[in-house]
Coordinates of C-alpha atoms in Angstrom, one line a residue:
Chain J
X1 CA 0.1 -0.2 0.1
X2 CA 1.8 2.8 1.1
X3 CA 4.6 3.7 3.5
X4 CA 2.4 4.4 6.1
X5 CA 1.6 0.7 6.2
X6 CA 5.0 0.2 8.0
X7 CA 5.1 0.7 11.6
X8 CA 6.8 3.8 12.4
X9 CA 9.1 2.5 15.2
X10 CA 10.1 -0.3 16.9
X11 CA 8.3 0.0 20.2
X12 CA 4.6 -0.5 21.5
X13 CA 3.8 -2.6 18.0
X14 CA 0.6 -4.9 17.9
X15 CA -0.5 -7.4 15.4
X16 CA -3.7 -7.5 14.2
X17 CA -5.5 -10.9 15.0
X18 CA -7.2 -11.7 12.1
X19 CA -4.2 -10.9 9.9
X20 CA -1.8 -10.4 11.6
X21 CA -0.4 -7.3 10.1
X22 CA 1.9 -5.4 12.8
X23 CA 1.3 -1.1 13.6
X24 CA 2.2 0.3 16.5
X25 CA -1.1 0.7 18.4
X26 CA -1.1 4.3 17.3
X27 CA -1.4 3.5 13.7
X28 CA -4.3 1.2 14.2
X29 CA -5.9 4.3 15.6
X30 CA -5.7 6.5 13.4
X31 CA -6.1 4.4 10.3
X32 CA -7.6 1.3 11.6
X33 CA -6.3 -2.0 9.8
X34 CA -5.8 -1.8 6.3
X35 CA -7.1 -5.5 5.8
X36 CA -9.7 -6.0 8.6
X37 CA -11.3 -1.8 8.6
X38 CA -14.2 -3.2 6.8
X39 CA -15.4 -5.5 9.3
X40 CA -13.4 -4.6 12.7
X41 CA -13.6 -0.9 12.6
X42 CA -10.4 -0.4 14.6
X43 CA -10.3 3.4 13.6
X44 CA -10.8 6.2 15.8
X45 CA -11.2 3.5 18.6
X46 CA -8.7 2.6 21.3
X47 CA -10.2 0.1 23.3
X48 CA -11.7 -2.1 20.3
X49 CA -8.4 -1.3 18.8
X50 CA -6.5 -3.3 21.9
X51 CA -9.2 -6.0 22.2
X52 CA -9.0 -6.7 18.6
X53 CA -5.5 -6.4 18.3
X54 CA -1.7 -8.0 20.1
X55 CA 1.1 -7.0 21.6
X56 CA 2.4 -10.7 21.8
X57 CA 3.6 -11.9 18.6
X58 CA 6.8 -13.9 17.2
X59 CA 8.6 -13.0 14.2
X60 CA 8.0 -11.1 11.1
X61 CA 7.2 -11.3 8.2
X62 CA 7.8 -8.1 5.5
X63 CA 5.7 -9.2 2.5
X64 CA 6.1 -6.8 -0.2
X65 CA 4.8 -9.0 -3.1
X66 CA 2.0 -11.2 -1.3
X67 CA 0.4 -12.1 -4.8
X68 CA 3.3 -13.7 -5.9
X69 CA 4.6 -14.8 -2.4
X70 CA 4.9 -18.8 -1.4
X71 CA 5.6 -17.7 2.2
X72 CA 2.6 -15.3 2.1
X73 CA 0.6 -18.0 0.7
X74 CA 1.3 -20.3 3.2
X75 CA 0.1 -17.7 5.9
X76 CA -2.4 -16.9 4.1
X77 CA -1.6 -13.0 3.5
X78 CA -1.8 -13.8 -0.2
X79 CA -4.6 -11.3 -0.8
X80 CA -3.9 -9.0 1.9
X81 CA -2.1 -5.6 1.3
X82 CA 1.6 -5.1 1.6
X83 CA 3.4 -4.7 5.0
X84 CA 4.9 -6.6 8.1
X85 CA 2.7 -9.2 9.0
X86 CA 3.6 -11.6 12.3
X87 CA 5.2 -14.8 11.9
X88 CA 2.6 -16.3 14.6
X89 CA 0.6 -13.6 17.3
X90 CA -0.5 -14.6 20.9
X91 CA -4.3 -13.8 21.8
X92 CA -7.6 -14.0 20.8
X93 CA -10.3 -11.8 19.7
X94 CA -13.2 -11.3 22.8
X95 CA -15.7 -13.8 22.0
X96 CA -18.2 -10.9 21.1
X97 CA -16.5 -9.2 18.1
X98 CA -15.4 -13.3 16.8
X99 CA -19.2 -13.4 17.2
X100 CA -19.6 -10.2 14.8
X101 CA -17.3 -11.8 12.8
X102 CA -18.7 -15.1 12.0
X103 CA -22.3 -13.4 11.8
X104 CA -21.0 -11.1 9.0
X105 CA -19.2 -14.7 7.3
X106 CA -15.6 -13.6 7.4
X107 CA -13.7 -16.1 8.5
X108 CA -12.1 -16.0 11.7
X109 CA -10.5 -19.3 13.3
X110 CA -9.7 -18.0 16.7
X111 CA -6.1 -19.6 16.7
X112 CA -2.9 -19.4 18.4
X113 CA -1.6 -18.7 14.7
X114 CA 1.3 -20.9 15.6
X115 CA 2.4 -23.9 13.3
X116 CA 3.3 -25.8 16.2
X117 CA 5.0 -29.1 16.0
Chain S
X1 CA -19.5 -8.4 35.0
X2 CA -18.4 -7.3 31.9
X3 CA -18.4 -10.8 30.8
X4 CA -22.5 -10.9 31.3
X5 CA -22.8 -7.6 30.0
X6 CA -21.0 -8.5 26.5
X7 CA -23.1 -11.7 27.0
X8 CA -26.3 -10.0 27.1
X9 CA -25.6 -7.6 24.5
X10 CA -24.7 -10.4 22.2
X11 CA -28.0 -12.0 22.6
X12 CA -29.7 -8.8 21.9
X13 CA -28.2 -8.2 18.6
X14 CA -28.7 -11.7 18.2
X15 CA -32.2 -11.5 18.7
X16 CA -32.7 -8.2 16.7
X17 CA -31.1 -9.8 13.6
X18 CA -33.1 -12.9 13.5
X19 CA -36.6 -10.7 14.4
X20 CA -36.6 -9.4 10.6
X21 CA -35.9 -12.8 9.2
X22 CA -38.5 -15.0 8.2
X23 CA -37.8 -18.5 8.7
X24 CA -36.7 -19.6 5.1
X25 CA -34.6 -16.4 5.4
X26 CA -32.6 -17.8 8.7
X27 CA -32.5 -21.4 7.1
X28 CA -30.6 -20.1 4.2
X29 CA -28.3 -17.7 6.0
X30 CA -27.5 -20.9 8.9
X31 CA -26.5 -22.4 5.3
X32 CA -24.9 -20.2 3.6
X33 CA -22.8 -19.8 6.9
X34 CA -22.0 -23.0 7.3
X35 CA -20.8 -23.7 4.1
X36 CA -18.9 -21.2 3.3
X37 CA -16.6 -22.5 6.7
X38 CA -16.6 -26.3 5.5
X39 CA -15.0 -24.9 2.3
X40 CA -12.6 -22.8 4.1
X41 CA -11.0 -25.5 6.1
X42 CA -9.9 -27.3 3.0
X43 CA -8.3 -24.3 1.5
X44 CA -6.7 -23.4 4.5
X45 CA -3.8 -25.7 4.1
X46 CA -2.4 -25.7 0.8
X47 CA 0.3 -27.9 0.8
X48 CA 3.9 -26.8 -0.2
X49 CA 4.8 -29.9 -2.4
X50 CA 2.7 -28.2 -5.1
X51 CA 5.3 -25.5 -5.5
X52 CA 7.7 -27.3 -7.5
X53 CA 10.7 -24.8 -7.1
X54 CA 9.8 -21.4 -8.5
X55 CA 10.5 -19.7 -5.5
X56 CA 13.6 -20.3 -3.5
X57 CA 14.1 -18.6 -0.1
X58 CA 17.5 -17.5 1.0
X59 CA 18.8 -17.1 4.1
X60 CA 21.5 -14.9 4.1
X61 CA 24.0 -14.5 6.8
X62 CA 25.1 -12.1 9.2
X63 CA 22.2 -9.4 9.6
X64 CA 21.5 -7.6 12.6
X65 CA 17.9 -6.8 13.8
X66 CA 14.6 -6.1 13.0
X67 CA 15.5 -2.9 11.1
X68 CA 16.8 -4.9 8.4
X69 CA 14.0 -6.5 7.5
X70 CA 12.3 -2.9 7.6
X71 CA 15.1 -1.1 5.5
X72 CA 14.6 -3.7 2.9
X73 CA 10.7 -3.5 3.0
X74 CA 10.9 0.5 2.8
X75 CA 13.5 0.0 -0.4
X76 CA 11.5 -1.6 -2.1
X77 CA 8.6 0.7 -1.8
X78 CA 10.6 3.3 -2.9
X79 CA 12.2 1.9 -5.7
X80 CA 8.8 0.7 -6.5
X81 CA 8.3 4.0 -8.2
X82 CA 11.1 3.8 -10.1
X83 CA 12.2 1.6 -13.1
X84 CA 13.9 -1.1 -11.8
X85 CA 11.4 -2.2 -8.4
X86 CA 12.8 -4.7 -6.5
X87 CA 12.2 -8.1 -7.3
X88 CA 11.6 -9.7 -3.8
X89 CA 8.7 -11.2 -2.6
X90 CA 9.3 -10.9 0.9
X91 CA 11.7 -10.8 3.8
X92 CA 11.3 -13.2 6.8
X93 CA 13.0 -12.4 10.2
X94 CA 12.5 -15.3 13.1
X95 CA 12.2 -14.6 16.3
X96 CA 15.3 -16.0 18.5
X97 CA 17.1 -16.8 15.1
X98 CA 19.8 -13.8 15.2
X99 CA 22.2 -13.1 12.3
X100 CA 20.0 -14.0 10.1
X101 CA 16.7 -13.2 7.5
X102 CA 15.3 -15.0 5.3
X103 CA 14.5 -13.3 1.8
X104 CA 12.0 -14.7 -0.5
X105 CA 12.4 -14.3 -4.6
X106 CA 12.9 -16.0 -7.5
X107 CA 16.4 -15.8 -8.2
X108 CA 19.0 -14.9 -6.4
X109 CA 20.4 -11.8 -8.1
X110 CA 17.3 -10.5 -6.8
X111 CA 18.4 -10.9 -3.3
X112 CA 22.1 -9.9 -3.6
X113 CA 20.7 -6.4 -6.1
X114 CA 18.0 -6.0 -2.9
X115 CA 20.8 -6.2 0.0
X116 CA 23.3 -4.4 -2.4
X117 CA 23.6 -1.3 -0.4
X118 CA 22.6 -1.9 3.2
X119 CA 25.7 -1.8 5.2
X120 CA 24.0 -4.2 8.1
X121 CA 23.2 -6.9 5.8
X122 CA 26.0 -8.6 4.5
X123 CA 25.7 -11.2 1.5
X124 CA 28.2 -13.4 3.1
X125 CA 26.4 -16.2 2.6
X126 CA 23.5 -16.3 0.5
X127 CA 22.3 -19.9 1.0
X128 CA 19.3 -21.4 -0.7
X129 CA 16.9 -23.2 1.5
X130 CA 15.4 -26.4 0.0
X131 CA 12.1 -26.7 -0.5
X132 CA 11.1 -29.1 2.0
X133 CA 12.8 -26.9 4.6
X134 CA 10.5 -24.1 3.5
X135 CA 8.0 -24.6 5.5
X136 CA 10.2 -25.8 8.5
X137 CA 11.8 -22.4 8.4
X138 CA 8.4 -20.8 9.6
X139 CA 7.4 -22.9 11.8
X140 CA 7.0 -21.1 15.3
X141 CA 7.0 -23.2 18.4
X142 CA 4.6 -22.1 21.1
X143 CA 6.7 -21.1 23.7
X144 CA 4.2 -18.3 25.6
X145 CA 3.4 -20.0 28.9
X146 CA -0.6 -19.8 29.4
X147 CA -1.3 -18.4 32.9
X148 CA -4.9 -18.8 33.9
X149 CA -6.4 -16.9 37.3
X150 CA -5.9 -19.8 40.3
X151 CA -2.4 -21.2 39.1
X152 CA 0.5 -20.6 41.3
X153 CA 3.6 -18.6 40.6
X154 CA 6.9 -17.0 42.4
X155 CA 7.7 -13.5 41.8
X156 CA 12.0 -13.0 40.9
X157 CA 12.4 -9.4 42.4
X158 CA 11.5 -6.5 44.5
X159 CA 10.2 -7.8 48.6
X160 CA 8.3 -10.5 47.4
X161 CA 10.5 -12.4 45.9
X162 CA 10.5 -16.0 45.6
X163 CA 6.7 -15.2 47.9
X164 CA 3.8 -17.7 46.5
X165 CA 1.4 -15.4 44.3
X166 CA -1.8 -16.9 43.0
X167 CA -2.7 -15.2 39.7
X168 CA -6.3 -13.2 40.4
X169 CA -6.5 -12.4 36.3
X170 CA -4.2 -11.8 33.4
X171 CA -3.9 -9.1 31.1
X172 CA -2.0 -9.9 28.1
X173 CA -2.6 -6.8 26.3
X174 CA -0.6 -4.7 28.7
X175 CA 1.5 -8.1 29.4
X176 CA 0.9 -7.5 33.1
X177 CA -0.3 -10.1 35.6
X178 CA -2.3 -9.1 38.5
X179 CA -1.3 -11.2 41.6
X180 CA -2.7 -12.3 45.1
X181 CA -0.2 -12.3 47.9
X182 CA 0.4 -11.9 51.3
X183 CA 1.6 -8.2 52.3
X184 CA 4.9 -7.7 54.3
X185 CA 4.3 -4.7 55.6
X186 CA 6.3 -3.7 58.6
X187 CA 4.1 -2.7 61.0
X188 CA 6.6 -1.2 63.3
X189 CA 7.9 1.6 60.9
X190 CA 5.7 4.5 61.9
X191 CA 4.1 5.8 58.7
X192 CA 1.6 9.2 57.9
X193 CA 1.9 11.8 60.7
X194 CA 3.9 9.7 63.3
X195 CA 6.4 9.5 61.0
X196 CA 9.4 10.1 62.9
X197 CA 13.2 10.3 61.4
X198 CA 14.8 7.1 62.4
X199 CA 11.6 5.5 60.0
X200 CA 12.1 7.7 57.3
X201 CA 15.8 6.7 56.9
X202 CA 15.5 2.7 57.3
X203 CA 15.8 0.8 54.1
X204 CA 14.9 -2.2 53.0
X205 CA 17.6 -4.2 54.4
X206 CA 15.3 -6.6 56.2
X207 CA 11.9 -7.4 55.1
X208 CA 8.8 -7.5 57.1
X209 CA 7.6 -11.4 57.7
X210 CA 4.4 -12.0 55.7
X211 CA 1.2 -12.1 57.6
X212 CA -2.2 -10.7 56.4
X213 CA -3.1 -7.1 56.1
X214 CA -4.6 -5.9 59.0
X215 CA -6.2 -2.9 59.2
X216 CA -6.1 -1.9 63.0
X217 CA -2.5 -2.2 62.9
X218 CA -2.0 0.0 60.1
X219 CA -4.2 2.7 61.8
X220 CA -2.1 2.1 65.1
X221 CA 1.3 3.0 63.2
X222 CA -0.3 5.8 61.5
X223 CA -0.9 4.4 58.5
X224 CA -4.1 6.1 55.9
X225 CA -6.4 3.9 55.1
X226 CA -9.2 4.3 52.6
X227 CA -12.0 2.0 50.9
X228 CA -12.3 1.4 46.9
X229 CA -15.5 -0.5 46.6
X230 CA -14.4 -4.2 48.2
X231 CA -10.9 -3.3 48.5
X232 CA -8.7 -1.0 50.9
X233 CA -6.1 1.0 49.7
X234 CA -3.2 1.7 51.9
X235 CA 0.2 3.2 50.6
X236 CA -1.0 2.6 46.7
X237 CA -1.5 -0.7 47.0
X238 CA -5.1 -3.0 47.0
X239 CA -5.8 -5.3 49.7
X240 CA -9.4 -7.4 49.8
X241 CA -9.8 -9.7 53.0
X242 CA -6.4 -9.2 54.2
X243 CA -4.5 -10.0 51.0
X244 CA -2.7 -8.1 48.6
X245 CA -4.0 -7.8 45.0
X246 CA -1.0 -6.1 42.7
X247 CA -0.3 -6.3 39.2
X248 CA 3.2 -7.3 38.0
X249 CA 4.6 -7.4 34.8
X250 CA 5.1 -11.1 33.0
X251 CA 8.9 -10.9 32.9
X252 CA 9.3 -10.5 36.6
X253 CA 7.0 -14.0 37.6
X254 CA 8.3 -17.4 37.5
X255 CA 5.4 -20.0 36.5
X256 CA 6.9 -23.4 35.7
X257 CA 8.0 -25.4 38.5
X258 CA 6.7 -23.6 41.2
X259 CA 5.4 -26.3 44.2
X260 CA 3.7 -24.4 46.6
X261 CA 4.1 -26.5 50.1
X262 CA 1.6 -27.2 52.3
X263 CA 1.5 -24.5 54.8
X264 CA 2.1 -21.7 52.0
X265 CA -1.3 -22.6 50.5
X266 CA -2.9 -23.2 54.0
X267 CA -1.9 -19.6 54.6
X268 CA -3.2 -18.3 51.3
X269 CA -6.5 -20.3 51.9
X270 CA -7.3 -19.1 55.3
X271 CA -10.1 -16.5 54.4
X272 CA -11.4 -17.9 51.6
X273 CA -14.2 -20.6 51.3
X274 CA -13.3 -23.7 50.1
X275 CA -9.4 -24.7 51.0
X276 CA -10.5 -28.2 49.8
X277 CA -11.8 -27.7 45.7
X278 CA -8.5 -24.9 45.3
X279 CA -6.6 -27.8 47.0
X280 CA -8.1 -30.3 44.4
X281 CA -7.2 -27.9 41.4
X282 CA -3.7 -27.6 41.9
X283 CA -1.8 -30.6 42.0
X284 CA 0.4 -30.2 45.4
X285 CA 3.8 -32.0 44.1
X286 CA 5.6 -30.4 47.5
X287 CA 3.9 -33.7 50.0
X288 CA 3.8 -36.7 47.8
X289 CA 1.6 -39.8 48.0
X290 CA 2.0 -42.2 50.3
X291 CA 1.2 -45.5 48.7
X292 CA 0.1 -49.1 50.1
X293 CA 1.2 -52.0 48.7
X294 CA -2.3 -53.6 46.9
X295 CA -2.8 -50.4 46.0
X296 CA -4.4 -49.4 42.3
X297 CA -2.6 -46.7 40.9
X298 CA -2.1 -45.1 37.7
X299 CA 0.5 -42.8 36.0
X300 CA -0.1 -39.5 35.7
X301 CA 2.9 -38.1 34.0
X302 CA 5.3 -39.1 31.4
X303 CA 5.2 -41.4 29.1
X304 CA 3.5 -43.5 30.5
X305 CA 0.6 -41.0 31.8
X306 CA -2.9 -43.1 32.3
X307 CA -1.0 -47.0 32.5
X308 CA -3.0 -48.4 35.1
X309 CA -1.3 -50.8 37.6
X310 CA -1.3 -52.5 41.1
X311 CA 1.6 -51.1 43.9
X312 CA 3.9 -54.2 44.6
X313 CA 6.0 -52.8 46.9
X314 CA 7.1 -49.1 48.1
X315 CA 10.8 -48.0 48.9
X316 CA 11.1 -44.7 49.9
X317 CA 10.3 -42.7 47.0
X318 CA 10.4 -45.3 44.5
X319 CA 7.2 -47.0 43.8
X320 CA 6.9 -50.9 42.2
X321 CA 4.1 -51.4 39.8
X322 CA 2.8 -54.0 38.1
X323 CA 1.3 -52.5 34.9
X324 CA -2.0 -53.5 34.3
X325 CA -1.3 -54.0 30.4
X326 CA -1.2 -56.9 28.0
X327 CA 1.6 -55.9 26.5
X328 CA 3.6 -55.1 30.1
X329 CA 4.2 -57.9 32.5
X330 CA 7.6 -56.9 34.2
X331 CA 7.8 -54.4 37.2
X332 CA 8.0 -51.2 36.7
X333 CA 9.4 -48.4 38.8
X334 CA 8.4 -45.3 39.3
X335 CA 8.8 -42.2 42.2
X336 CA 5.6 -41.6 44.1
X337 CA 5.5 -38.0 42.8
X338 CA 4.4 -39.4 39.0
X339 CA 1.7 -42.0 40.8
X340 CA -1.7 -41.5 41.3
X341 CA -4.2 -43.4 43.0
X342 CA -6.8 -44.9 41.2
X343 CA -10.5 -46.0 42.4
X344 CA -13.2 -47.3 41.1
X345 CA -17.0 -47.0 42.6
X346 CA -17.8 -49.6 44.6
X347 CA -14.4 -50.1 46.3
X348 CA -14.4 -49.8 50.1
X349 CA -11.8 -47.5 51.2
X350 CA -10.5 -46.2 54.6
X351 CA -9.1 -42.3 54.7
X352 CA -5.7 -41.8 56.4
X353 CA -5.4 -37.9 56.1
X354 CA -7.5 -34.9 56.6
X355 CA -10.9 -33.7 58.3
X356 CA -11.9 -37.6 57.8
X357 CA -9.0 -39.5 59.2
X358 CA -10.2 -42.6 60.0
X359 CA -13.7 -42.8 58.4
X360 CA -14.3 -45.6 56.3
X361 CA -16.9 -46.1 53.2
X362 CA -17.6 -46.9 49.8
X363 CA -16.2 -45.2 46.5
X364 CA -19.2 -43.7 44.9
X365 CA -17.7 -41.3 42.5
X366 CA -14.4 -41.1 40.9
X367 CA -12.9 -37.8 39.7
X368 CA -9.4 -36.5 38.5
X369 CA -8.5 -34.9 42.0
X370 CA -11.3 -36.0 44.2
X371 CA -13.1 -39.0 44.8
X372 CA -16.3 -39.3 46.8
X373 CA -17.5 -41.6 49.6
X374 CA -20.0 -42.8 50.8
X375 CA -19.0 -43.0 54.2
X376 CA -20.3 -46.0 56.7
X377 CA -20.7 -44.3 59.7
X378 CA -22.1 -41.3 59.1
X379 CA -23.9 -42.5 55.5
X380 CA -23.1 -39.0 54.4
X381 CA -20.8 -38.4 51.3
X382 CA -17.6 -37.6 51.9
X383 CA -15.1 -35.8 49.2
X384 CA -11.7 -36.3 49.5
X385 CA -8.5 -36.2 47.4
X386 CA -7.4 -39.3 46.2
X387 CA -4.0 -39.9 48.0
X388 CA -5.9 -39.7 51.5
X389 CA -7.4 -42.7 50.7
X390 CA -6.1 -46.2 51.2
X391 CA -8.3 -49.2 49.8
X392 CA -9.1 -51.3 53.5
X393 CA -11.6 -53.8 54.4
X394 CA -12.2 -52.7 57.7
X395 CA -14.9 -50.9 58.8
X396 CA -14.4 -48.3 61.0
X397 CA -15.4 -49.3 64.6
X398 CA -16.0 -45.6 65.7
X399 CA -14.1 -45.0 68.3
X400 CA -12.8 -41.5 68.7
X401 CA -9.0 -40.8 69.1
X402 CA -9.4 -39.1 72.1
X403 CA -10.6 -42.5 73.7
X404 CA -13.5 -40.6 75.5
X405 CA -16.6 -40.5 73.5
X406 CA -18.0 -43.7 71.4
X407 CA -20.8 -44.0 69.2
X408 CA -23.9 -43.2 70.6
X409 CA -23.0 -41.5 73.6
X410 CA -25.1 -38.6 74.7
X411 CA -22.6 -35.7 74.8
X412 CA -23.1 -32.1 75.8
X413 CA -21.1 -30.1 72.9
X414 CA -21.7 -26.5 75.0
X415 CA -23.9 -25.3 77.8
X416 CA -27.3 -25.3 75.9
X417 CA -26.9 -27.8 73.2
X418 CA -26.8 -31.3 73.6
X419 CA -26.3 -33.5 70.8
X420 CA -26.2 -37.4 70.4
X421 CA -22.9 -38.7 68.7
X422 CA -23.9 -40.6 66.2
X423 CA -20.9 -40.8 63.8
X424 CA -17.3 -40.7 65.2
X425 CA -14.7 -40.1 62.7
X426 CA -11.9 -37.6 63.3
X427 CA -12.8 -34.7 65.2
X428 CA -16.6 -34.8 63.7
X429 CA -19.4 -35.3 66.3
X430 CA -22.7 -35.3 64.1
X431 CA -26.2 -35.4 64.8
X432 CA -27.9 -37.6 62.8
X433 CA -30.9 -36.6 60.8
X434 CA -33.8 -37.2 63.4
X435 CA -36.7 -34.1 63.4
X436 CA -33.8 -31.3 64.2
X437 CA -30.6 -31.0 63.4
X438 CA -28.3 -30.3 66.4
X439 CA -25.4 -29.4 64.0
X440 CA -22.2 -31.1 64.1
X441 CA -19.4 -29.9 66.6
X442 CA -15.8 -30.5 66.3
X443 CA -14.2 -31.9 68.7
X444 CA -11.8 -29.4 70.6
X445 CA -11.0 -31.9 73.2
X446 CA -12.0 -29.6 75.6
X447 CA -15.7 -31.0 75.0
X448 CA -17.5 -31.0 77.8
X449 CA -18.3 -33.5 79.8
X450 CA -21.1 -36.6 79.5
X451 CA -23.9 -35.9 80.6
X452 CA -26.2 -38.9 82.4
X453 CA -29.0 -37.2 82.9
X454 CA -32.8 -37.4 82.8
X455 CA -32.8 -36.5 78.7
X456 CA -33.8 -38.8 76.2
X457 CA -33.5 -38.6 72.9
X458 CA -34.9 -40.3 70.2
X459 CA -33.4 -43.4 70.0
X460 CA -31.7 -44.4 73.4
X461 CA -32.5 -42.9 76.1
X462 CA -29.6 -41.9 78.6
X463 CA -29.3 -45.4 80.0
X464 CA -29.1 -46.4 76.5
X465 CA -32.3 -48.4 76.6
X466 CA -34.8 -47.4 73.7
X467 CA -37.0 -45.2 74.8
X468 CA -41.0 -44.5 74.6
X469 CA -41.3 -41.0 74.0
X470 CA -39.1 -38.0 74.7
X471 CA -38.7 -35.5 77.6
X472 CA -40.5 -32.6 76.7
X473 CA -37.7 -30.6 78.7
X474 CA -34.8 -32.1 76.6
X475 CA -36.7 -30.8 73.2
X476 CA -37.0 -27.4 74.8
X477 CA -33.2 -27.7 75.3
X478 CA -31.8 -28.9 72.6
X479 CA -34.2 -26.3 70.0
X480 CA -31.7 -23.8 69.8

């Protein structure tokens, strides 16, 4: 997308629990999650952002060309915007929001998103 | 409470949504939803085998930290505008794998080109990752400890170092955890107005002993206490029921290998409602179970978990069992810690420890850390831990440990009440279920004298004769 998608610095980073995009908390609140804004509505809502993103994540993937990348396909981000994604996130969406997503037909599996052995 | 609200709101939302739809629409909605879900599961795991080798993944050595990843990313974005966009597809940084970055690209030259001008990244060693290993390189082993409310942890630092604490709730978002601990307040040091010079100079050389928060003592030394709902606040800390509730960062606590000792646990549960219930939840590894030959046991840990067997001999810490499995017929030796007693409903057992020691009964129900026994004496259901129970053929005779009182003795519990001693377990003198229950009173030793008076009870009168009726005066005395 743009240079805006990349986190500005290293501290206070959070990963979106739905798509694992990484941005700083402030960026999430300012712009929402590039991939999930349509149904997550994080923009402007500080508390919701905290609920739907997690500071606990492992590893990072800088996806320059998600369409063409095997890595991105493996992590299911090949249809998503360019940016930095987490390899694995910890934390789950609050049940209420998970239910909202389900009702909207969005595929969200409550997962730790780690590929454990 | 928040959860309740959330649940209620969810219900309302759902109800509103369905109100407007007719039955068909609802059916269609559900069908669509579950159909999609089914399909998605199939698509999820695309296997890597399909990728014949078009994509090469390269590892670079050495690099420093994550900024490199971003440098690359920014470079890519910057180059995009120009004629020659960077050809790399992605860059991956695996946590814990220092000194290395993965770059994904079709050709090695692309990789070289991308990292060309980046100082920190040196293309000393561009190695291509074989396809088979591509998946593994992305695997992350879950290593985040799953802290649940109720688990016991120990603190690494502060004056509470090494103290046992119980998790109250975990705040993953803030990487903090609220813990319940025994406060360590120095009651000799004056606070606030009464503070003297000497006290102010007091350093943390000696840390006060752990004890429950005592409001009067605090007031005595001049401390200020305020109330905040259920909590008492003193010097910035929240106290409730004598315990200190405080938030600590996740990295300041140890949760692995925490073995609470029985005394520590007892102190913790002093003010809480059900000691037994909490004890059941935590597996107390400190004190080991006493096994006896003939016990049926089950392996609780390790590779042989769930294997059942019978104890042959006990040798201190080591227990020799004969496993109950067709393939195994050798004696296995295990540590007492790894075993758990196993009972099945219908076993006749004796309780060897705890509140009901000495009592015998039949097992009615077994659960992981709890067995329910139907007592021979009281005909009550008793719950206890498997480690306190032993298979036994005898039936308890009902003689009190003190030796003074026996089954069916008429004793005086205190000034006003008299009770018919119908059960002697360890310190449990219960009145049986006649018309009124006087209640059970624990024996404290100084119990009261046995009264051989003119009082009659229902079954027996004072001379142990079956009674014909009952005494009115007795009735009055007993109704309390």
